[in-house]
XYZ file of C-alpha atoms in Angstrom:
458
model
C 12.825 15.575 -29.558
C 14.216 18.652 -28.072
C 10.898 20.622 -28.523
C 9.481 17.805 -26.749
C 11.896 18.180 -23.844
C 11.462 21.599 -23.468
C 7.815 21.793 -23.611
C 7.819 19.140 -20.848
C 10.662 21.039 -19.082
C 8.280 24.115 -19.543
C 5.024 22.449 -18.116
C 5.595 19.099 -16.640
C 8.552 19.970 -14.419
C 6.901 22.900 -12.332
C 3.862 20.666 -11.446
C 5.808 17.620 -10.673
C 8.450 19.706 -8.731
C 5.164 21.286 -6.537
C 3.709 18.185 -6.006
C 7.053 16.550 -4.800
C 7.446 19.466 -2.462
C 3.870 20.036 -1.399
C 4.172 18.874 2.441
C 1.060 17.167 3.298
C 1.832 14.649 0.186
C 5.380 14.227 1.090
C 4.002 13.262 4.781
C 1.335 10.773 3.214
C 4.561 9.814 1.525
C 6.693 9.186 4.109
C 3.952 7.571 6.358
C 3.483 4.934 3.919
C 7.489 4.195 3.626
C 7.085 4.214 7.836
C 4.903 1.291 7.652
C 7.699 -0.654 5.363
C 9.311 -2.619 8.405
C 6.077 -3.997 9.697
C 4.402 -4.783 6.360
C 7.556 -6.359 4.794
C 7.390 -8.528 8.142
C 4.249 -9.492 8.026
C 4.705 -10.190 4.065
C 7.684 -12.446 4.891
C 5.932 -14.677 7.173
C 2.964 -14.390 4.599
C 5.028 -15.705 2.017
C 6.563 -18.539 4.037
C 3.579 -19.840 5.165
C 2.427 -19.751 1.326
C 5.227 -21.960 0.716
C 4.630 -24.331 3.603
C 1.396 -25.013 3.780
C -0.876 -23.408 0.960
C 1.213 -23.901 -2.230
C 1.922 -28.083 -1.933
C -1.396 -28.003 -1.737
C -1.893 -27.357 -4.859
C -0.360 -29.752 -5.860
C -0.931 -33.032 -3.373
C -4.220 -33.687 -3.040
C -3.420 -35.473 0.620
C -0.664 -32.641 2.155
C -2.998 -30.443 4.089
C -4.513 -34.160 5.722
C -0.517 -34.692 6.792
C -0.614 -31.192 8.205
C -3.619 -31.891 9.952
C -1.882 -35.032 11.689
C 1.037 -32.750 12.769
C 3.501 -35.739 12.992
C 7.297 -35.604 12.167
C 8.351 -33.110 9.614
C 4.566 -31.282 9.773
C 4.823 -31.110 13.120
C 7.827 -28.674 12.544
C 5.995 -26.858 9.745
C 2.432 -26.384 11.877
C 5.366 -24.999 14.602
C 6.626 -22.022 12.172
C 3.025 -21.569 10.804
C 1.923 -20.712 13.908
C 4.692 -18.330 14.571
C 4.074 -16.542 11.070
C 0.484 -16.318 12.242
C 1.412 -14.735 15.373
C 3.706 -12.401 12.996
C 0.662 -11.411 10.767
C -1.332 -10.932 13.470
C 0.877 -8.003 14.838
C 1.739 -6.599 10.930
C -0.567 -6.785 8.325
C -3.699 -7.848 10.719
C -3.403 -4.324 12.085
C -1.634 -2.876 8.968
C -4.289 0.329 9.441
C -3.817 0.835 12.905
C -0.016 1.150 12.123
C -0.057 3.562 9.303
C -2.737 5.829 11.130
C 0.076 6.348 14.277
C 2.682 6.362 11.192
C 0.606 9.555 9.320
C -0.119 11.111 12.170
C 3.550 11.440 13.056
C 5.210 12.460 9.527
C 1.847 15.018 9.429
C 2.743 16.599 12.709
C 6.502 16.346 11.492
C 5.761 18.463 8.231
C 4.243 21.314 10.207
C 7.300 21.190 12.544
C 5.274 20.508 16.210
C 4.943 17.197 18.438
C 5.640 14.593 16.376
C 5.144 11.845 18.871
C 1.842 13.356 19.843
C 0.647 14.092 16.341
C 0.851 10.105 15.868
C -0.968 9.828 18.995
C -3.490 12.118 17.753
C -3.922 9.892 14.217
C -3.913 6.670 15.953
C -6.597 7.463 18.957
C -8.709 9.268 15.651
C -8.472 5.512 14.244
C -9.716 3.515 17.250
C -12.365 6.037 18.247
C -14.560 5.610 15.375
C -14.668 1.797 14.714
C -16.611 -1.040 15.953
C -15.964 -2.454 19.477
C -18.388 -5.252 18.869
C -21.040 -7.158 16.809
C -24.431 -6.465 17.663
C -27.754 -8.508 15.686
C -31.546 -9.461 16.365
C -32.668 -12.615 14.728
C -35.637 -14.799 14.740
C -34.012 -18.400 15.564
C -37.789 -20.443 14.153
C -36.902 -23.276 16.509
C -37.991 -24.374 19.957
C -35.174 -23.569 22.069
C -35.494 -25.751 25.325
C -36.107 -23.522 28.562
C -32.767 -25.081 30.447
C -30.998 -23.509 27.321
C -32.550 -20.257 27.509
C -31.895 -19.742 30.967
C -28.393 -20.754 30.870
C -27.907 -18.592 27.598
C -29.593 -15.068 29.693
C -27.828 -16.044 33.044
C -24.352 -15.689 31.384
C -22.310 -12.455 30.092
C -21.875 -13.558 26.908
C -23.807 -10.588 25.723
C -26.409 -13.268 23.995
C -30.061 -13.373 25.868
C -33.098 -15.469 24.107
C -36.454 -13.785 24.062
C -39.943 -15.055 22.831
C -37.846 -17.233 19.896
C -35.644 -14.413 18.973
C -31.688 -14.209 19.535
C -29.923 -11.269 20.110
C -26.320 -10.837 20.342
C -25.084 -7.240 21.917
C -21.500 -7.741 21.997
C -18.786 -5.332 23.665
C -14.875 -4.736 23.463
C -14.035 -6.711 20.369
C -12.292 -4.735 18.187
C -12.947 -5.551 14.540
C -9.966 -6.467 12.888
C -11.378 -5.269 9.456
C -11.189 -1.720 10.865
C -7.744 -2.104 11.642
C -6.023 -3.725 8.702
C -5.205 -2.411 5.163
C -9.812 -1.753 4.822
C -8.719 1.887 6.919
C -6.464 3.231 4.617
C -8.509 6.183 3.068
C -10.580 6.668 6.697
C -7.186 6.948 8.273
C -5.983 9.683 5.218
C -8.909 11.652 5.669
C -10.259 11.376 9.627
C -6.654 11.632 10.460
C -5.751 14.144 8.492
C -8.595 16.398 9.959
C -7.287 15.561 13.748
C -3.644 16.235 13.130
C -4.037 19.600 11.115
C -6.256 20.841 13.527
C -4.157 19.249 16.715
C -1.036 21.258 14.611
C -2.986 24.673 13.630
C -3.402 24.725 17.218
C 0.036 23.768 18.213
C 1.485 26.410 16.154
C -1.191 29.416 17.316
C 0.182 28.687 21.035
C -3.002 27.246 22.397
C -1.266 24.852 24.790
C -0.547 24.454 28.757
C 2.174 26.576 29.509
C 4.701 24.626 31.930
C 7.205 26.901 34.528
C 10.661 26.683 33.663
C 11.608 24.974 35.842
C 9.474 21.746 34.463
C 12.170 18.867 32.539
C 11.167 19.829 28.834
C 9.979 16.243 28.242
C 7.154 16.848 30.321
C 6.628 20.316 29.212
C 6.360 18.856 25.729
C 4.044 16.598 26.682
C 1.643 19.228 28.444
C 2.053 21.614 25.934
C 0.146 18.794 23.281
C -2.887 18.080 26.044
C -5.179 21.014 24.799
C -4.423 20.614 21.443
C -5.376 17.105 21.286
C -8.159 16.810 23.314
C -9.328 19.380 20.758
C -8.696 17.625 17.831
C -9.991 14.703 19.280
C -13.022 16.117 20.692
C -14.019 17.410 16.735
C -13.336 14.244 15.937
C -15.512 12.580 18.286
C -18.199 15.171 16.974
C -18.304 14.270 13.404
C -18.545 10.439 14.444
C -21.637 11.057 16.785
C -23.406 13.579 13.927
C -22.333 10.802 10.970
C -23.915 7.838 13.690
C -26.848 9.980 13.990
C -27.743 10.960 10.116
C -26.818 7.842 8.939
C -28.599 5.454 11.328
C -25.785 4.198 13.501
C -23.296 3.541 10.642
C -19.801 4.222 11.193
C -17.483 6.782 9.163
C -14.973 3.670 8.243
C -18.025 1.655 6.628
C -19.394 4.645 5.020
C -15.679 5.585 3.695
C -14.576 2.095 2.424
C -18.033 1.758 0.734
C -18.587 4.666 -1.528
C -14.453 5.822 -1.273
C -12.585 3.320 -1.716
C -14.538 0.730 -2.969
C -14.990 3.202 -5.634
C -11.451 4.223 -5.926
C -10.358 0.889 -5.579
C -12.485 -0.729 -8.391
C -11.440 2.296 -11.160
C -7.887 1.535 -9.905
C -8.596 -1.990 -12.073
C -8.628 -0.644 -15.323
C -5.546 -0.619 -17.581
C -6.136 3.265 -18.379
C -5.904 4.115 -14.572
C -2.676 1.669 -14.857
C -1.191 2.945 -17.593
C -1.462 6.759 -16.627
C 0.712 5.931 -13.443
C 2.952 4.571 -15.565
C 3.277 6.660 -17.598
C 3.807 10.011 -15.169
C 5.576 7.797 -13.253
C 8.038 7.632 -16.141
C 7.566 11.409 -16.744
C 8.819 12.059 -13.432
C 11.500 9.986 -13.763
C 13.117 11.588 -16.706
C 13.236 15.051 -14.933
C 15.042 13.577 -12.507
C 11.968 13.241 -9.785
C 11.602 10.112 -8.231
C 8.144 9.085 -9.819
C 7.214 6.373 -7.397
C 7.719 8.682 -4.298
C 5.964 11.890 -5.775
C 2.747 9.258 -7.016
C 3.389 7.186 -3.432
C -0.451 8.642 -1.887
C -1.547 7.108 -5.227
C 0.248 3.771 -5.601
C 0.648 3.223 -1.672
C -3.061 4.352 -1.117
C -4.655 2.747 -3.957
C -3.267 -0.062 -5.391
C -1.356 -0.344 -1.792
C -4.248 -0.864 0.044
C -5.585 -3.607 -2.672
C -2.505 -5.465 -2.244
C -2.660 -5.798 1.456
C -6.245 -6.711 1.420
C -5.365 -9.624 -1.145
C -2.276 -10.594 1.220
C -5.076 -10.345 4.327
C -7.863 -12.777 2.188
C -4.661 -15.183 1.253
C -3.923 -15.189 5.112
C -7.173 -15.454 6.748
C -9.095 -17.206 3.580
C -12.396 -17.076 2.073
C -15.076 -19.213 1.162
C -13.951 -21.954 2.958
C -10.415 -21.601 0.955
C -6.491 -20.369 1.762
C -4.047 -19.168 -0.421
C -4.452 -18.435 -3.767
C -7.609 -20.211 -4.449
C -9.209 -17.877 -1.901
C -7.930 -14.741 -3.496
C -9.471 -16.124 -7.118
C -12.593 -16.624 -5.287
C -12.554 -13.199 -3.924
C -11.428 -11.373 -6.911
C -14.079 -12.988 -8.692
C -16.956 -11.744 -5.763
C -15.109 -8.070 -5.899
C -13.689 -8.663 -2.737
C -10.212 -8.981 -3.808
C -8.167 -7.039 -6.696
C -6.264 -8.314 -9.964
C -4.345 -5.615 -9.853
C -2.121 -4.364 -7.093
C 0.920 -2.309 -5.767
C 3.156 -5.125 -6.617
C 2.312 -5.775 -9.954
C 3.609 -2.652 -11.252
C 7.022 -3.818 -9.897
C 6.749 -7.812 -11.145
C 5.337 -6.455 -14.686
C 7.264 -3.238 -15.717
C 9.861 -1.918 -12.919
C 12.213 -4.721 -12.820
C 15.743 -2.994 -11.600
C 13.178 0.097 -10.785
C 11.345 2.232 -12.896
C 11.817 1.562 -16.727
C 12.539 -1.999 -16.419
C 16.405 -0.502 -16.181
C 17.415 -4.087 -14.951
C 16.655 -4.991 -18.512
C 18.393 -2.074 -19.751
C 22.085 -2.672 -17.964
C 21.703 -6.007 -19.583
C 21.573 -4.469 -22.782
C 24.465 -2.607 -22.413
C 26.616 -5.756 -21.159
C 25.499 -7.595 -24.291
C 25.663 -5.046 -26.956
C 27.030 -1.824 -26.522
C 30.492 -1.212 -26.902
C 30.702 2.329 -25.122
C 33.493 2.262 -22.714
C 31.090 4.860 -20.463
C 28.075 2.380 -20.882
C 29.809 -0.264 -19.766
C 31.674 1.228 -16.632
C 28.179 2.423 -15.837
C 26.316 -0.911 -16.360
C 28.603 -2.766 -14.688
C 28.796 -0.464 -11.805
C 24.456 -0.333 -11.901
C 23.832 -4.409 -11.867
C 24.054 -4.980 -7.882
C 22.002 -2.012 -7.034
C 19.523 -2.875 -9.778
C 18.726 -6.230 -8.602
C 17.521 -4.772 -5.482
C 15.515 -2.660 -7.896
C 17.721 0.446 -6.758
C 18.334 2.157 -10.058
C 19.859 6.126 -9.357
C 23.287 4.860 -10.340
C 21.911 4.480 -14.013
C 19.140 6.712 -13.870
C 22.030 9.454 -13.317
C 24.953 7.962 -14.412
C 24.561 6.461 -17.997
C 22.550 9.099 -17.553
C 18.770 8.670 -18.449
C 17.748 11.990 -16.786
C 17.256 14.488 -19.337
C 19.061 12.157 -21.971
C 17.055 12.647 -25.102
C 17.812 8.962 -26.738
C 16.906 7.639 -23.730
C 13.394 9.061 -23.243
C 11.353 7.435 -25.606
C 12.509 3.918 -24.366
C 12.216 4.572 -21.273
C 9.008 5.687 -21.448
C 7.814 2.810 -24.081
C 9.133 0.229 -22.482
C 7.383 0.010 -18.809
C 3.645 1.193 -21.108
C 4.307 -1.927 -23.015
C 5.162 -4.801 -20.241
C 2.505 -2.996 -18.058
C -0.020 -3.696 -20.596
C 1.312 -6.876 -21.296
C 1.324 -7.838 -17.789
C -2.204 -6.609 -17.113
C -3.688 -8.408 -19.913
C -2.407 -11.653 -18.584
C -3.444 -11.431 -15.296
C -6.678 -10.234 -15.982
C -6.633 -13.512 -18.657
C -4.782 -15.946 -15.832
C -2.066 -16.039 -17.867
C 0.073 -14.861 -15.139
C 2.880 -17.658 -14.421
C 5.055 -17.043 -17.655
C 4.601 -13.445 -18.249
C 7.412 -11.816 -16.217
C 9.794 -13.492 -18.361
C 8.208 -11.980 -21.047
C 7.755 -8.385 -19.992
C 11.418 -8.169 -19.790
C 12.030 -9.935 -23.300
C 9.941 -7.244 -24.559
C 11.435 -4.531 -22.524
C 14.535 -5.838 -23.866
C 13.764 -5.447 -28.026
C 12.505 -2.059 -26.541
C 15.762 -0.720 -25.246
C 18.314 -2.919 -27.537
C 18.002 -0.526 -30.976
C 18.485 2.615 -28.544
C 21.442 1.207 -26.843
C 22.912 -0.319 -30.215
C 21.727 3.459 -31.805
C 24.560 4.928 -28.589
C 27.175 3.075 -30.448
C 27.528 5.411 -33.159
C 27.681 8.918 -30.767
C 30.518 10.447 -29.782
C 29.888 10.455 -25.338
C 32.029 13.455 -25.248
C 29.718 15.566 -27.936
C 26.828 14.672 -25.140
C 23.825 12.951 -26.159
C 21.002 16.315 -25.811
């Protein structure tokens, strides 16, 4: 065990310790933790509204008829679905547009310019390059009357009628599927090309210099107006030679179909799963927080899938809400088994290494006065899925015993737990995850009994 550790110590520290420092991934990082207060907002009136309206449905075949009459008691639910919907609609409808002002600024941030600006920067790189409205041609194959025509082409609807073909040109409507969790890789890459270049120049000097005499705030703000119209002009360059070579298609189409479509569909697998889990883990044991050093992976990946399930459950599909429309879309490819949550519902219960499970353990069967001064001190973090206190107080950093467990433990419920959902077996198997978690960690905590704490556990 201790070659193990030091051959990890030797090879797996120094790469996990560079990639937790490396300062462009610790801005992805932190943009995607900047998000948290709008998408746990927007995921709260989500929820509620699942619980008002879409899950009795399931199970009265007459409830959404009593919404529809919106008398007494559903008159008062309709009232606080309608405010969720205005919460979504500012949250997780623009989820995108958020995180591209919220990686813009942490980018800027890391290279120590205009912060403020550098979101700026990331959020006007967002909006520039999607679609402002639908345009189509069609052949309509009926006799439109010539009273209809005329009132259709004497409007500005953007809609005219010509020789039995329709054709819609509209303008200023911003498509919401450009501005929602669908951007996340266009806003990593577009934006990161706009904010490097806005900070290169920021940091080479290439600004407006402002007399003295100017109040700072505004010489701040001068001192960004070269380097973004720069950045945003390159931008703006890209977009028009992309339009051109690929017939009018947009960057954000082009991205989301052969990036992270891509991306997004590997991310399915249980060997993409169980490798984060694993270096997750990994991570962990050295004493680096796993989930923050693999957040661009988790946040961008199986992130992303998880807010475009929560934006299908929201909006609906096929004609369905809820959960039935996320089955429908899973099933079309639309829609992911798989997601940033699951990780947490399946494996890191208490935080990484099911350690929830692993303070109950302790309470039940160990009879080590340090275990149990730890455990009990761990619990109320842990059910808020905050585990340092046990992580480095039992501790489980660098404790040899400890490591295989730990590791074990999350590979095994996250299997478990992907197996069932990709089966629909999904209802029951939390409870089990952390039954098995449990039998993981029991023998190794029982195993403590028998060492002396003071001769240290290495």
């Amino acid at each position: 065990m201790n070659g193990l550790t030091n051959w990890m110590e030797k090879y797996i520290l120094p790469v996990a310790a560079k990639i937790g420092a490396q300062k462009h991934l610790v801005a992805l990082r932190d943009a995607f933790i900047g998000t948290l207060p709008a998408t746990m907002a927007g995921s709260v009136a989500v929820m509620i509204n699942a619980i008002i309206r879409d899950l009795p449905q399931q199970f009265n075949s007459t409830y959404a008829d009593s919404l529809a009459a919106d008398k007494g008691i559903f008159a008062v639910l309709n009232v606080i679905i309608g405010i969720n919907g205005f919460v979504w609609n500012g949250t997780l409808a623009i989820a995108g547009l958020i995180f591209a002002f919220s990686w813009g600024y942490n980018l800027a941030r890391a290279y120590g310019v205009n912060d403020l600006a550098g979101g700026i920067v990331g959020l006007a790189t967002l909006i520039q390059g999607i679609s402002f409205g639908p345009s189509l041609s069609a052949a309509l194959n009926v006799n439109v009357p010539q009273n209809i025509v005329d009132a259709i082409n004497g409007t500005e609807l953007g809609a005219t009628i010509a020789d039995g073909n329709l054709s819609v040109g509209l303008w200023g409507w911003l498509k919401l599927d450009h501005l929602n969790g669908n951007s996340y890789f266009t806003v990593m890459i577009m934006g990161a090309i706009s904010v490097i270049i806005f900070c290169k120049l920021m940091l080479a000097n290439i600004t407006i210099k402002m007399p003295d005499s100017v109040p700072p705030a505004v010489s701040k703000a001068f001192a960004a107006i070269l380097p973004a119209t720069i950045a945003l002009y390159v931008i703006a360059i890209i977009n028009y030679i992309v339009g051109r070579i690929a017939d009018g298609q947009l960057i954000i189409d082009l991205v989301q179909k052969y990036i992270a479509e891509p991306f997004l569909g590997l991310s399915q697998g249980i060997g993409a799963v169980l490798i984060v889990t694993v270096f997750v883990q990994i991570f962990w044991f050295f004493g680096i927080h796993g989930p923050n050093v693999l957040a661009p992976v988790l946040e961008g990946i199986w992130g992303q899938a998880q807010l475009i399930n929560i934006d299908i459950f929201q909006k609906g599909y096929n004609g369905k809400t809820g959960t039935p429309a996320v089955l429908d879309a899973i099933e079309d490819g639309k829609a992911y088994m798989w997601v940033r949550g699951s990780f947490d519902a399946f494996a890191w219960f208490g935080g990484s290494g099911g350690t929830i499970v692993l303070l109950i353990a302790i309470l039940l069967l160990s009879k080590r006065a340090d275990y149990l001064t730890v455990a009990k001190l761990s619990i109320g973090p842990g059910i808020f899925n905050i585990n340092e206190p046990v992580m480095f107080g039992l501790p489980i950093v660098l404790n040899a015993i400890m490591f295989i467990p730990f590791l074990l433990a999350p590979v095994v419920a996250t299997a478990i737990g992907w197996g069932a959902t990709y089966f629909g077996l999904v209802p029951i198997v939390t409870l089990v995850c952390m039954i098995v978690t449990f039998l993981i960690w029991a023998p190794f905590v029982i195993s403590a009994n028998k060492m002396d704490p003071a001769a240290g556990e290495q």
